[in-house]
PDB file of N, CA and C in Angstrom:
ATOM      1  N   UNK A  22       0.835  -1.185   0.000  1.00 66.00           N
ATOM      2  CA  UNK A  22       0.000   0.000   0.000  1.00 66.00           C
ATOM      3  C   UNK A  22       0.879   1.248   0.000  1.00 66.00           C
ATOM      4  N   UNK A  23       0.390   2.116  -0.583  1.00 85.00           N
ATOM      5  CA  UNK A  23       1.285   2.963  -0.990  1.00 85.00           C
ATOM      6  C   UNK A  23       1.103   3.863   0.662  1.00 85.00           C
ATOM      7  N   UNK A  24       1.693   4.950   0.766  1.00 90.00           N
ATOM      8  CA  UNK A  24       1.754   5.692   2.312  1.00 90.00           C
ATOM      9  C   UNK A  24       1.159   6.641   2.719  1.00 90.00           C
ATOM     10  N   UNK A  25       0.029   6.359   3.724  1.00 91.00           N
ATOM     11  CA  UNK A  25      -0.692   7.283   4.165  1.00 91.00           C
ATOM     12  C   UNK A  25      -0.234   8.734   4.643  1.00 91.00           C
ATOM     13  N   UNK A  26       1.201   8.986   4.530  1.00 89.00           N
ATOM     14  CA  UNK A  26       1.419  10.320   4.925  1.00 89.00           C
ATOM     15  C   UNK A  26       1.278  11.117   4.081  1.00 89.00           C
ATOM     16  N   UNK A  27       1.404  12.650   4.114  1.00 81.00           N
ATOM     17  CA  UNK A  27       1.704  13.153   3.036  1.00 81.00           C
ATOM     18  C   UNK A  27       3.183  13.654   2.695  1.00 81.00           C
ATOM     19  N   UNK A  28       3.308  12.798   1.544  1.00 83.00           N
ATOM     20  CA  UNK A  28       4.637  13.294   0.985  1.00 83.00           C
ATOM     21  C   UNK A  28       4.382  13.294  -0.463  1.00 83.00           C
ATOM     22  N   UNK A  29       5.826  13.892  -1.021  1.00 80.00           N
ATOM     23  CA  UNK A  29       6.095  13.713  -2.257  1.00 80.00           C
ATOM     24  C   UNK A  29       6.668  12.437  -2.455  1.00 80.00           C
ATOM     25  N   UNK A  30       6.471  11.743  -3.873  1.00 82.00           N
ATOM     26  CA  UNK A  30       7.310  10.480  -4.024  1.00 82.00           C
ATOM     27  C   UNK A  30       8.290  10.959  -4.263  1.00 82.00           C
ATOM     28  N   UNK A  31       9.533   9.876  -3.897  1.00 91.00           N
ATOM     29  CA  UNK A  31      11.087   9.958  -4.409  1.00 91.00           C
ATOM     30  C   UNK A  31      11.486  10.769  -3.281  1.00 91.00           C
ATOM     31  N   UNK A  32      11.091  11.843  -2.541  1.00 95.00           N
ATOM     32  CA  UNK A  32      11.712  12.590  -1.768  1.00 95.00           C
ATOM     33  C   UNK A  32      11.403  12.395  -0.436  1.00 95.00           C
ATOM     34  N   UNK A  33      12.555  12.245   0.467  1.00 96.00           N
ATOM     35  CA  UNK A  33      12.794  12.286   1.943  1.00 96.00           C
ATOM     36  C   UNK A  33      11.346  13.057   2.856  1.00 96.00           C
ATOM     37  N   UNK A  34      10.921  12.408   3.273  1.00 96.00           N
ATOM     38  CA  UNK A  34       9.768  12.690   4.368  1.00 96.00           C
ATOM     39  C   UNK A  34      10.378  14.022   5.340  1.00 96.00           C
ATOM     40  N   UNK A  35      11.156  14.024   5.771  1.00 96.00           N
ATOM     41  CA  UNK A  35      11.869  14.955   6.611  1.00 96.00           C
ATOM     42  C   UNK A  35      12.825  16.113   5.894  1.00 96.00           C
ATOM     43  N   UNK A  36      13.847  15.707   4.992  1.00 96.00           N
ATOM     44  CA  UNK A  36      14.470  17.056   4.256  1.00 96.00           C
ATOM     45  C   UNK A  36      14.201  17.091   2.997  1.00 96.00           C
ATOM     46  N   UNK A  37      13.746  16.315   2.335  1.00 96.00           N
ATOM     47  CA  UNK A  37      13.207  16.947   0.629  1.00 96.00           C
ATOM     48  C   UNK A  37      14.229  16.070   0.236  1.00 96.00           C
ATOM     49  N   UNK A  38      15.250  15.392   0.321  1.00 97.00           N
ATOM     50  CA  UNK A  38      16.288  14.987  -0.212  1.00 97.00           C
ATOM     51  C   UNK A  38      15.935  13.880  -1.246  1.00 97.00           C
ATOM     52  N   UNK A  39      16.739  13.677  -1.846  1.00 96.00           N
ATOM     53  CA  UNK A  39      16.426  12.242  -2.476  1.00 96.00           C
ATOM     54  C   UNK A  39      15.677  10.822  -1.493  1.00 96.00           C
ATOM     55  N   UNK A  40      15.001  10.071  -1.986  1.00 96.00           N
ATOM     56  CA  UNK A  40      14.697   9.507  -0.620  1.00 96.00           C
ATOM     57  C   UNK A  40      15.134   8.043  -1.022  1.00 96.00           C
ATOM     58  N   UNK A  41      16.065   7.071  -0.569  1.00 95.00           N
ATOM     59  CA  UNK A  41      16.689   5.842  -0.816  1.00 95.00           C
ATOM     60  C   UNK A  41      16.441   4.578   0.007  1.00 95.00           C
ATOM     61  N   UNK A  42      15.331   5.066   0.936  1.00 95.00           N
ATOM     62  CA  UNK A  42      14.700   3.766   1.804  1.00 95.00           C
ATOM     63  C   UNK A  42      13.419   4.094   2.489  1.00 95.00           C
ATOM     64  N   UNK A  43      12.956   3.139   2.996  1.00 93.00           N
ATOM     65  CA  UNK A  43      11.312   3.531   3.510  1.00 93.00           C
ATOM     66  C   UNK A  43      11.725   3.087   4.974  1.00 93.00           C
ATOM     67  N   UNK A  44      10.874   4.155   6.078  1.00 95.00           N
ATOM     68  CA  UNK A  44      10.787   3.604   6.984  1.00 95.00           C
ATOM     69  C   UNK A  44       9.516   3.509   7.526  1.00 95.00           C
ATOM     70  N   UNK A  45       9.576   2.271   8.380  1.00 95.00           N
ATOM     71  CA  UNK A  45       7.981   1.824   9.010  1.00 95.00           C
ATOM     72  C   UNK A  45       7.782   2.581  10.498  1.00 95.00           C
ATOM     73  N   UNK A  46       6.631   3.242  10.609  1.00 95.00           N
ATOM     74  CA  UNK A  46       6.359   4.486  11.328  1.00 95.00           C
ATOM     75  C   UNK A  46       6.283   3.859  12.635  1.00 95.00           C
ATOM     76  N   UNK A  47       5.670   2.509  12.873  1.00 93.00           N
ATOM     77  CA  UNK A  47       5.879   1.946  13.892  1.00 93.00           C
ATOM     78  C   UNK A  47       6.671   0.754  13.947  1.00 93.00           C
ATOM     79  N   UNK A  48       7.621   0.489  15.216  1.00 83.00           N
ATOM     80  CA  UNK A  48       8.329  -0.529  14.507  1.00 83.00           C
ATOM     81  C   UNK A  48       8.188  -1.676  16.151  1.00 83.00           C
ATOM     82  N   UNK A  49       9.145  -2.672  16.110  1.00 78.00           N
ATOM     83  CA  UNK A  49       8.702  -3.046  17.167  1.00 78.00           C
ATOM     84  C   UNK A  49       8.983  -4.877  16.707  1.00 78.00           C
ATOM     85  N   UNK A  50       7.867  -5.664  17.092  1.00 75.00           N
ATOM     86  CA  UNK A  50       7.221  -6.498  16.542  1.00 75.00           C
ATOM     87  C   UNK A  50       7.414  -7.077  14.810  1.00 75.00           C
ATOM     88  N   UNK A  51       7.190  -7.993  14.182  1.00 76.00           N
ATOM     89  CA  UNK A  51       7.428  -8.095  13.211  1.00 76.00           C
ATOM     90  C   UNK A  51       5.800  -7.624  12.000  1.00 76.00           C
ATOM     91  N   UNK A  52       4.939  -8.367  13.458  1.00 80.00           N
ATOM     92  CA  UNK A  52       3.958  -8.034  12.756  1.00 80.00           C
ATOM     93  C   UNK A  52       3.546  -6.538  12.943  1.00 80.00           C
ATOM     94  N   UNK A  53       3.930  -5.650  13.474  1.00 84.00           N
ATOM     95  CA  UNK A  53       3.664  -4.284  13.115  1.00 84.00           C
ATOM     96  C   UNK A  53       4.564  -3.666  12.138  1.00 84.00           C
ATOM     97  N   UNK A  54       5.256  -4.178  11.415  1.00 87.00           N
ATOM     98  CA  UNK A  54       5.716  -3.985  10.168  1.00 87.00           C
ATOM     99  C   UNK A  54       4.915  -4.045   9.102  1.00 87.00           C
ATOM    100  N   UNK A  55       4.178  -5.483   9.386  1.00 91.00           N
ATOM    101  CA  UNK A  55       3.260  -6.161   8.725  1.00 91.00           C
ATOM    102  C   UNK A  55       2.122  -5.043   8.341  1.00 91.00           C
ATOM    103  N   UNK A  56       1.854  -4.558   9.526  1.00 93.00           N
ATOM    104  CA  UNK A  56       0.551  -3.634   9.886  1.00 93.00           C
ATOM    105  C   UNK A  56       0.411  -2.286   9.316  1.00 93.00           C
ATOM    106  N   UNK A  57       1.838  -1.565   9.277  1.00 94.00           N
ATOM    107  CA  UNK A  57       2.156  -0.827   8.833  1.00 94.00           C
ATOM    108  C   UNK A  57       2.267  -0.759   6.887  1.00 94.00           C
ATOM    109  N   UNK A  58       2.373  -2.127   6.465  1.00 93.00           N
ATOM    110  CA  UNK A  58       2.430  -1.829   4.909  1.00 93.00           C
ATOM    111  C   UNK A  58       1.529  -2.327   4.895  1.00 93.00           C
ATOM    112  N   UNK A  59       0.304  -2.534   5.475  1.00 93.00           N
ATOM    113  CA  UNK A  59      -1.385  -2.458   5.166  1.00 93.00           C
ATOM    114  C   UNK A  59      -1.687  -1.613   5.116  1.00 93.00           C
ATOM    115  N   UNK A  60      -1.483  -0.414   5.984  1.00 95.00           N
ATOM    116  CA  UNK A  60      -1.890   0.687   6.585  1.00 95.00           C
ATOM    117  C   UNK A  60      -1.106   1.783   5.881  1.00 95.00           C
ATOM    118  N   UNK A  61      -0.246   1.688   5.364  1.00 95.00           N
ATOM    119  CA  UNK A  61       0.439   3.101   4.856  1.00 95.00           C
ATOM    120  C   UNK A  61       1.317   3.530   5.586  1.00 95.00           C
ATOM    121  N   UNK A  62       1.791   3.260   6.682  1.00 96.00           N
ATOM    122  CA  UNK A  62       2.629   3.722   7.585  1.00 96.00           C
ATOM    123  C   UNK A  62       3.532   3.706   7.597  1.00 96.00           C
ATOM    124  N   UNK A  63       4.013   4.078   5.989  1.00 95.00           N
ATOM    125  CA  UNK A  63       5.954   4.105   5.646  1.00 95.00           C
ATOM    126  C   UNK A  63       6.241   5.329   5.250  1.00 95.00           C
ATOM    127  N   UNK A  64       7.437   5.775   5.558  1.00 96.00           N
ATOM    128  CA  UNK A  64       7.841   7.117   4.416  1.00 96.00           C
ATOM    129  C   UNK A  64       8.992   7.034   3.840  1.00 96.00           C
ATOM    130  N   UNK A  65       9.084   7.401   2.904  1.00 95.00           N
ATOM    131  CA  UNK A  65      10.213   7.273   2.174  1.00 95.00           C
ATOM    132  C   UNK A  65      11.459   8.714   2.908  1.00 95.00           C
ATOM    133  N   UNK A  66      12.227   7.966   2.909  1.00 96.00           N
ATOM    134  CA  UNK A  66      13.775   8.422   3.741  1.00 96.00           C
ATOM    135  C   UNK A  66      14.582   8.990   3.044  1.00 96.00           C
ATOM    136  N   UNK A  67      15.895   9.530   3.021  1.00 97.00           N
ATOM    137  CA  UNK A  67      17.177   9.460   2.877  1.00 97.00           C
ATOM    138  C   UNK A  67      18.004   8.912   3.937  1.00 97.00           C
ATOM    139  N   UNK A  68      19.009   8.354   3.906  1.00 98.00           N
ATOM    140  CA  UNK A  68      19.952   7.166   4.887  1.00 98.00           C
ATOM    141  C   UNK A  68      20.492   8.381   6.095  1.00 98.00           C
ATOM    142  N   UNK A  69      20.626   9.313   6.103  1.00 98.00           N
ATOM    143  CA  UNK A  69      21.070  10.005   7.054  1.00 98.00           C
ATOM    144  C   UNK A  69      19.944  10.380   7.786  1.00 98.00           C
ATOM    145  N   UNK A  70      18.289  10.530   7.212  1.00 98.00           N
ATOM    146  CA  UNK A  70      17.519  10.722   7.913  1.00 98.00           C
ATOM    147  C   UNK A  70      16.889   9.754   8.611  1.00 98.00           C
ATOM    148  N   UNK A  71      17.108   8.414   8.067  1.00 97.00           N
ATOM    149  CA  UNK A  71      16.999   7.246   8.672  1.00 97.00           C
ATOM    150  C   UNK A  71      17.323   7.112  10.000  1.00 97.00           C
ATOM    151  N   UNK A  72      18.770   7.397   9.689  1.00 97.00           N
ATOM    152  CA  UNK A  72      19.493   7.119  11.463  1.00 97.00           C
ATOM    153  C   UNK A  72      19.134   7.838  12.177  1.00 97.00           C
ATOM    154  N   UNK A  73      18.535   9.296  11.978  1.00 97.00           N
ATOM    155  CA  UNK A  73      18.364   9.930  12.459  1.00 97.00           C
ATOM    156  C   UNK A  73      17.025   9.935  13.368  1.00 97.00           C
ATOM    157  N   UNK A  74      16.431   8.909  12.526  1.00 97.00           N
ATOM    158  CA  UNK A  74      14.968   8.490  13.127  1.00 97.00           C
ATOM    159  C   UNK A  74      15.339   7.501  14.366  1.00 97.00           C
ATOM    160  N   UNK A  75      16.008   6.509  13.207  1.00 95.00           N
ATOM    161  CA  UNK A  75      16.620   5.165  14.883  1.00 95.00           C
ATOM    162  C   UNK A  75      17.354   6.107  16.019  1.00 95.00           C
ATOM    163  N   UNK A  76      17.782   6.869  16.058  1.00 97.00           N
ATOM    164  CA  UNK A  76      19.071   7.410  17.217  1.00 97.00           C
ATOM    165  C   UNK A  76      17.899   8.731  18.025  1.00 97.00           C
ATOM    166  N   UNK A  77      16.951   9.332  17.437  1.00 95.00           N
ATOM    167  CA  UNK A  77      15.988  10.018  18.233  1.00 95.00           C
ATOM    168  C   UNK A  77      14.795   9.752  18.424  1.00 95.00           C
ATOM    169  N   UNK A  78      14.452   9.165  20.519  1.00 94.00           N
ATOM    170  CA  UNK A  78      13.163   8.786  20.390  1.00 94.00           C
ATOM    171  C   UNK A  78      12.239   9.747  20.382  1.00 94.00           C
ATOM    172  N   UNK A  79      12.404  10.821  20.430  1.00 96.00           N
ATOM    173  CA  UNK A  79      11.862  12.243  20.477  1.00 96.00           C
ATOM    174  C   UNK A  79      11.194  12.411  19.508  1.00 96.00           C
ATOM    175  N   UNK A  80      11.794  12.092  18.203  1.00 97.00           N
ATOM    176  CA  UNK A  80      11.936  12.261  16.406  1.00 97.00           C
ATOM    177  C   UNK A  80      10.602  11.109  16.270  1.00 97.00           C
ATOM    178  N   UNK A  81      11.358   9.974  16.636  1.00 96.00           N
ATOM    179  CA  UNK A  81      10.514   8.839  16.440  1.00 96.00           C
ATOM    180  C   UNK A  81       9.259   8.763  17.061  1.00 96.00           C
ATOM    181  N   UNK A  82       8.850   9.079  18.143  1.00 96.00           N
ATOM    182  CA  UNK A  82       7.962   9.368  18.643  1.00 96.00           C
ATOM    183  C   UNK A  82       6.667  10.162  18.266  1.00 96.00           C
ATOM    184  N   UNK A  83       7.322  11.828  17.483  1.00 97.00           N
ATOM    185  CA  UNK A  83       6.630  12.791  16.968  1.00 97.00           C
ATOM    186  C   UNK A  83       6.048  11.783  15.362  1.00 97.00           C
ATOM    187  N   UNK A  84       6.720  11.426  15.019  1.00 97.00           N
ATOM    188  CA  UNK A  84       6.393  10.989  13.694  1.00 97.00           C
ATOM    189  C   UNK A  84       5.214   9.362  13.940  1.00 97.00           C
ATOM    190  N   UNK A  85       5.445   8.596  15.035  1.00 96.00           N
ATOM    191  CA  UNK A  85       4.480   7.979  15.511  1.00 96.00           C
ATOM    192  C   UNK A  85       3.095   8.698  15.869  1.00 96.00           C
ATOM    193  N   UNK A  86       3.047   9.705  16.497  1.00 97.00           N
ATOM    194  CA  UNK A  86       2.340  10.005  16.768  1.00 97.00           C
ATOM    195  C   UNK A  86       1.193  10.984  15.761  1.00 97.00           C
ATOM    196  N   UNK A  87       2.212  11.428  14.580  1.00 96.00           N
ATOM    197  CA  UNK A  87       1.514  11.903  13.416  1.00 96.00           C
ATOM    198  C   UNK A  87       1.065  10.504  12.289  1.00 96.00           C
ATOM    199  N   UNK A  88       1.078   9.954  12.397  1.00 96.00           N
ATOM    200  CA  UNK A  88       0.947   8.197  11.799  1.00 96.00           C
ATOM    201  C   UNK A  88      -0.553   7.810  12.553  1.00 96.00           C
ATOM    202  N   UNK A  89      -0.913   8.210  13.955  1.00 97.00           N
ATOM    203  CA  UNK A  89      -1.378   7.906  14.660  1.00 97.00           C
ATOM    204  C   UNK A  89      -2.568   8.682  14.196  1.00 97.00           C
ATOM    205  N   UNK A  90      -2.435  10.223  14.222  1.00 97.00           N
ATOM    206  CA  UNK A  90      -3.390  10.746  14.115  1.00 97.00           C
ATOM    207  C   UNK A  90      -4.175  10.799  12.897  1.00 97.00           C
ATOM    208  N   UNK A  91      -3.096  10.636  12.021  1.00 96.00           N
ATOM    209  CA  UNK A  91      -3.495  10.273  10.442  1.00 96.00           C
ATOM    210  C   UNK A  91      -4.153   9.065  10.073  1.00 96.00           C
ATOM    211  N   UNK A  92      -3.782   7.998  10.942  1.00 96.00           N
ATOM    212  CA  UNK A  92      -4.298   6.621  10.434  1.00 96.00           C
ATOM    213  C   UNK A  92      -6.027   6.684  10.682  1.00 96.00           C
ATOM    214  N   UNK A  93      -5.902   7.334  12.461  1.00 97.00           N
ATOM    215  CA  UNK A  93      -7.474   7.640  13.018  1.00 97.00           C
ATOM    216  C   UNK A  93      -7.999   8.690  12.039  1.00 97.00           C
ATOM    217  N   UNK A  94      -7.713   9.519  11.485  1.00 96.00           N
ATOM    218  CA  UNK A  94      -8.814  10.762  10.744  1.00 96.00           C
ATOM    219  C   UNK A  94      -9.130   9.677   9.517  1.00 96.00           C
ATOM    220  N   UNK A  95      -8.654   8.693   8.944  1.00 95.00           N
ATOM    221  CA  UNK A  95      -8.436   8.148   8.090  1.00 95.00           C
ATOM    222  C   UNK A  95     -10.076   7.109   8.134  1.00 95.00           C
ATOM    223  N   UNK A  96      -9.933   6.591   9.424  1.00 94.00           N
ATOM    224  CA  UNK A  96     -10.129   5.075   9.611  1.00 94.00           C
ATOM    225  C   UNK A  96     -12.023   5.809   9.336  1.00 94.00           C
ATOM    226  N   UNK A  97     -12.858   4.243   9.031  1.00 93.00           N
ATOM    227  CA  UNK A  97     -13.915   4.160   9.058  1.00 93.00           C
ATOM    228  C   UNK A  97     -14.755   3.612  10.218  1.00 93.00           C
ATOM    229  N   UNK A  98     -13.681   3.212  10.970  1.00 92.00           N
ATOM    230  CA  UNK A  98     -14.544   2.176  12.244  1.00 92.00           C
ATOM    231  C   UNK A  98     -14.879   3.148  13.411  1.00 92.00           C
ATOM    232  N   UNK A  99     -16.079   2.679  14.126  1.00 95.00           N
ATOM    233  CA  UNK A  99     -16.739   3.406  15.127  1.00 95.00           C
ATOM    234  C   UNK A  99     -15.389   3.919  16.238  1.00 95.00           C
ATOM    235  N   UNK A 100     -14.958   3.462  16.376  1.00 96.00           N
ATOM    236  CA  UNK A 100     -13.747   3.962  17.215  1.00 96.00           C
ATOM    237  C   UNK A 100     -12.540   3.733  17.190  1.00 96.00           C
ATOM    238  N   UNK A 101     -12.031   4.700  16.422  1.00 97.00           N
ATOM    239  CA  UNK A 101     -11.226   4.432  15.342  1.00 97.00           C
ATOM    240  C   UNK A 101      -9.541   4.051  16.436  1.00 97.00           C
ATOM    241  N   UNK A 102      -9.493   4.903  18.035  1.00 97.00           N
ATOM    242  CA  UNK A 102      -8.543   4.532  18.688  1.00 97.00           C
ATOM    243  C   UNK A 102      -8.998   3.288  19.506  1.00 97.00           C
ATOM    244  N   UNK A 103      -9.647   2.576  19.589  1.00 97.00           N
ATOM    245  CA  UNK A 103      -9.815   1.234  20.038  1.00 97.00           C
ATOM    246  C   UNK A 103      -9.420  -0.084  18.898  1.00 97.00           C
ATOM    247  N   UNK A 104      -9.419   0.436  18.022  1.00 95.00           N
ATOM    248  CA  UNK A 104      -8.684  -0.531  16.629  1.00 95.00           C
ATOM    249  C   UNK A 104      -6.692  -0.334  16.636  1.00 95.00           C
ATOM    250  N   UNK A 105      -6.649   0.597  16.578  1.00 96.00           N
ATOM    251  CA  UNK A 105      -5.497   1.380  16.570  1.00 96.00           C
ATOM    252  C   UNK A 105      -4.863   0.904  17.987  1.00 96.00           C
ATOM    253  N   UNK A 106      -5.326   0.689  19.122  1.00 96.00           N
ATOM    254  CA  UNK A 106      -4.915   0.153  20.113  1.00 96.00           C
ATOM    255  C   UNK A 106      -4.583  -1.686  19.939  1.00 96.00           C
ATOM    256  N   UNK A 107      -5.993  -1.476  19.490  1.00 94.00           N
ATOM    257  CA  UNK A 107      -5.861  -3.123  19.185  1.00 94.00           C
ATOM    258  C   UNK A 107      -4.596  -4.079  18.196  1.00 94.00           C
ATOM    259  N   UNK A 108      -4.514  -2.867  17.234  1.00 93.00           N
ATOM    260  CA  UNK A 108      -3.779  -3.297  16.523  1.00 93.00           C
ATOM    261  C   UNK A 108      -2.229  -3.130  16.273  1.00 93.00           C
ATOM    262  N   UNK A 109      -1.719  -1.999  16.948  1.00 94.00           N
ATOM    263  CA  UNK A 109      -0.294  -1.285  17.281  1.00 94.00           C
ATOM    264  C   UNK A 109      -0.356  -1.511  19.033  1.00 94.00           C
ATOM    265  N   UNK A 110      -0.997  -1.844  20.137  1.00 93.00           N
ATOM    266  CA  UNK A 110      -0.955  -1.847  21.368  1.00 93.00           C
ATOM    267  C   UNK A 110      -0.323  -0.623  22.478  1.00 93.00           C
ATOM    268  N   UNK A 111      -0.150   0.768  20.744  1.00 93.00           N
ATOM    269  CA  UNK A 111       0.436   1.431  22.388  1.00 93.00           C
ATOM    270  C   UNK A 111      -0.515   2.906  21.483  1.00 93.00           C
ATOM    271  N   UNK A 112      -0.765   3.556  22.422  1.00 96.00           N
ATOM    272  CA  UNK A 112      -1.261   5.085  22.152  1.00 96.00           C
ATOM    273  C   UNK A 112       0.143   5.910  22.083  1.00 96.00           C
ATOM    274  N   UNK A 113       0.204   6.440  20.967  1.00 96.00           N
ATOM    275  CA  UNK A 113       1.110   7.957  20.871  1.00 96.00           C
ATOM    276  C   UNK A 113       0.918   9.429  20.725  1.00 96.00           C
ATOM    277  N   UNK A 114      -0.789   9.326  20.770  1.00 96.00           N
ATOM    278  CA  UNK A 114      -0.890  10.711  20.890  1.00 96.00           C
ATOM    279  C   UNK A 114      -1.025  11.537  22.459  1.00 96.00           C
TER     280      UNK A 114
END
């Protein structure tokens, strides 16, 4: 599935740069990888912004938590953070 955020294709989610890898917005688990390329919950990177994601939970966190809010404005189900719980097990907003 292509990625529920908004970006441009080809370019880095964070600096505009070329973008040379995807990262999964929540990570963890194998199957929330899984969950995440159902859901859209990748963005396309550049490798320095990558690390930059693994090395800040601050970074990582903010961008979970915009994944979060996006997936819920998104969703069709009556409660859209009781799925979202169900299915990622942690709240980030």
């Amino acid at each position: 599935m292509k990625s529920i955020m908004d970006i441009e294709e080809g370019r880095c989610y964070l600096c505009g740069g070329y973008a040379t890898e995807r990262h999964h917005l929540i990570g963890g688990a194998h199957s929330n990888r899984v969950y995440c390329d159902e859901d859209g919950l990748v963005i396309p990177v550049c490798r320095r912004c990558h690390e930059k994601i693994h090395s800040s939970s601050v970074l990582s966190h903010s961008l979970r938590a915009k994944a979060q809010k996006k997936w819920e404005a998104l969703s069709t189900k009556e409660n859209p953070r009781a799925e979202w719980m169900k299915r990622y097990g942690r709240n980030y907003l």
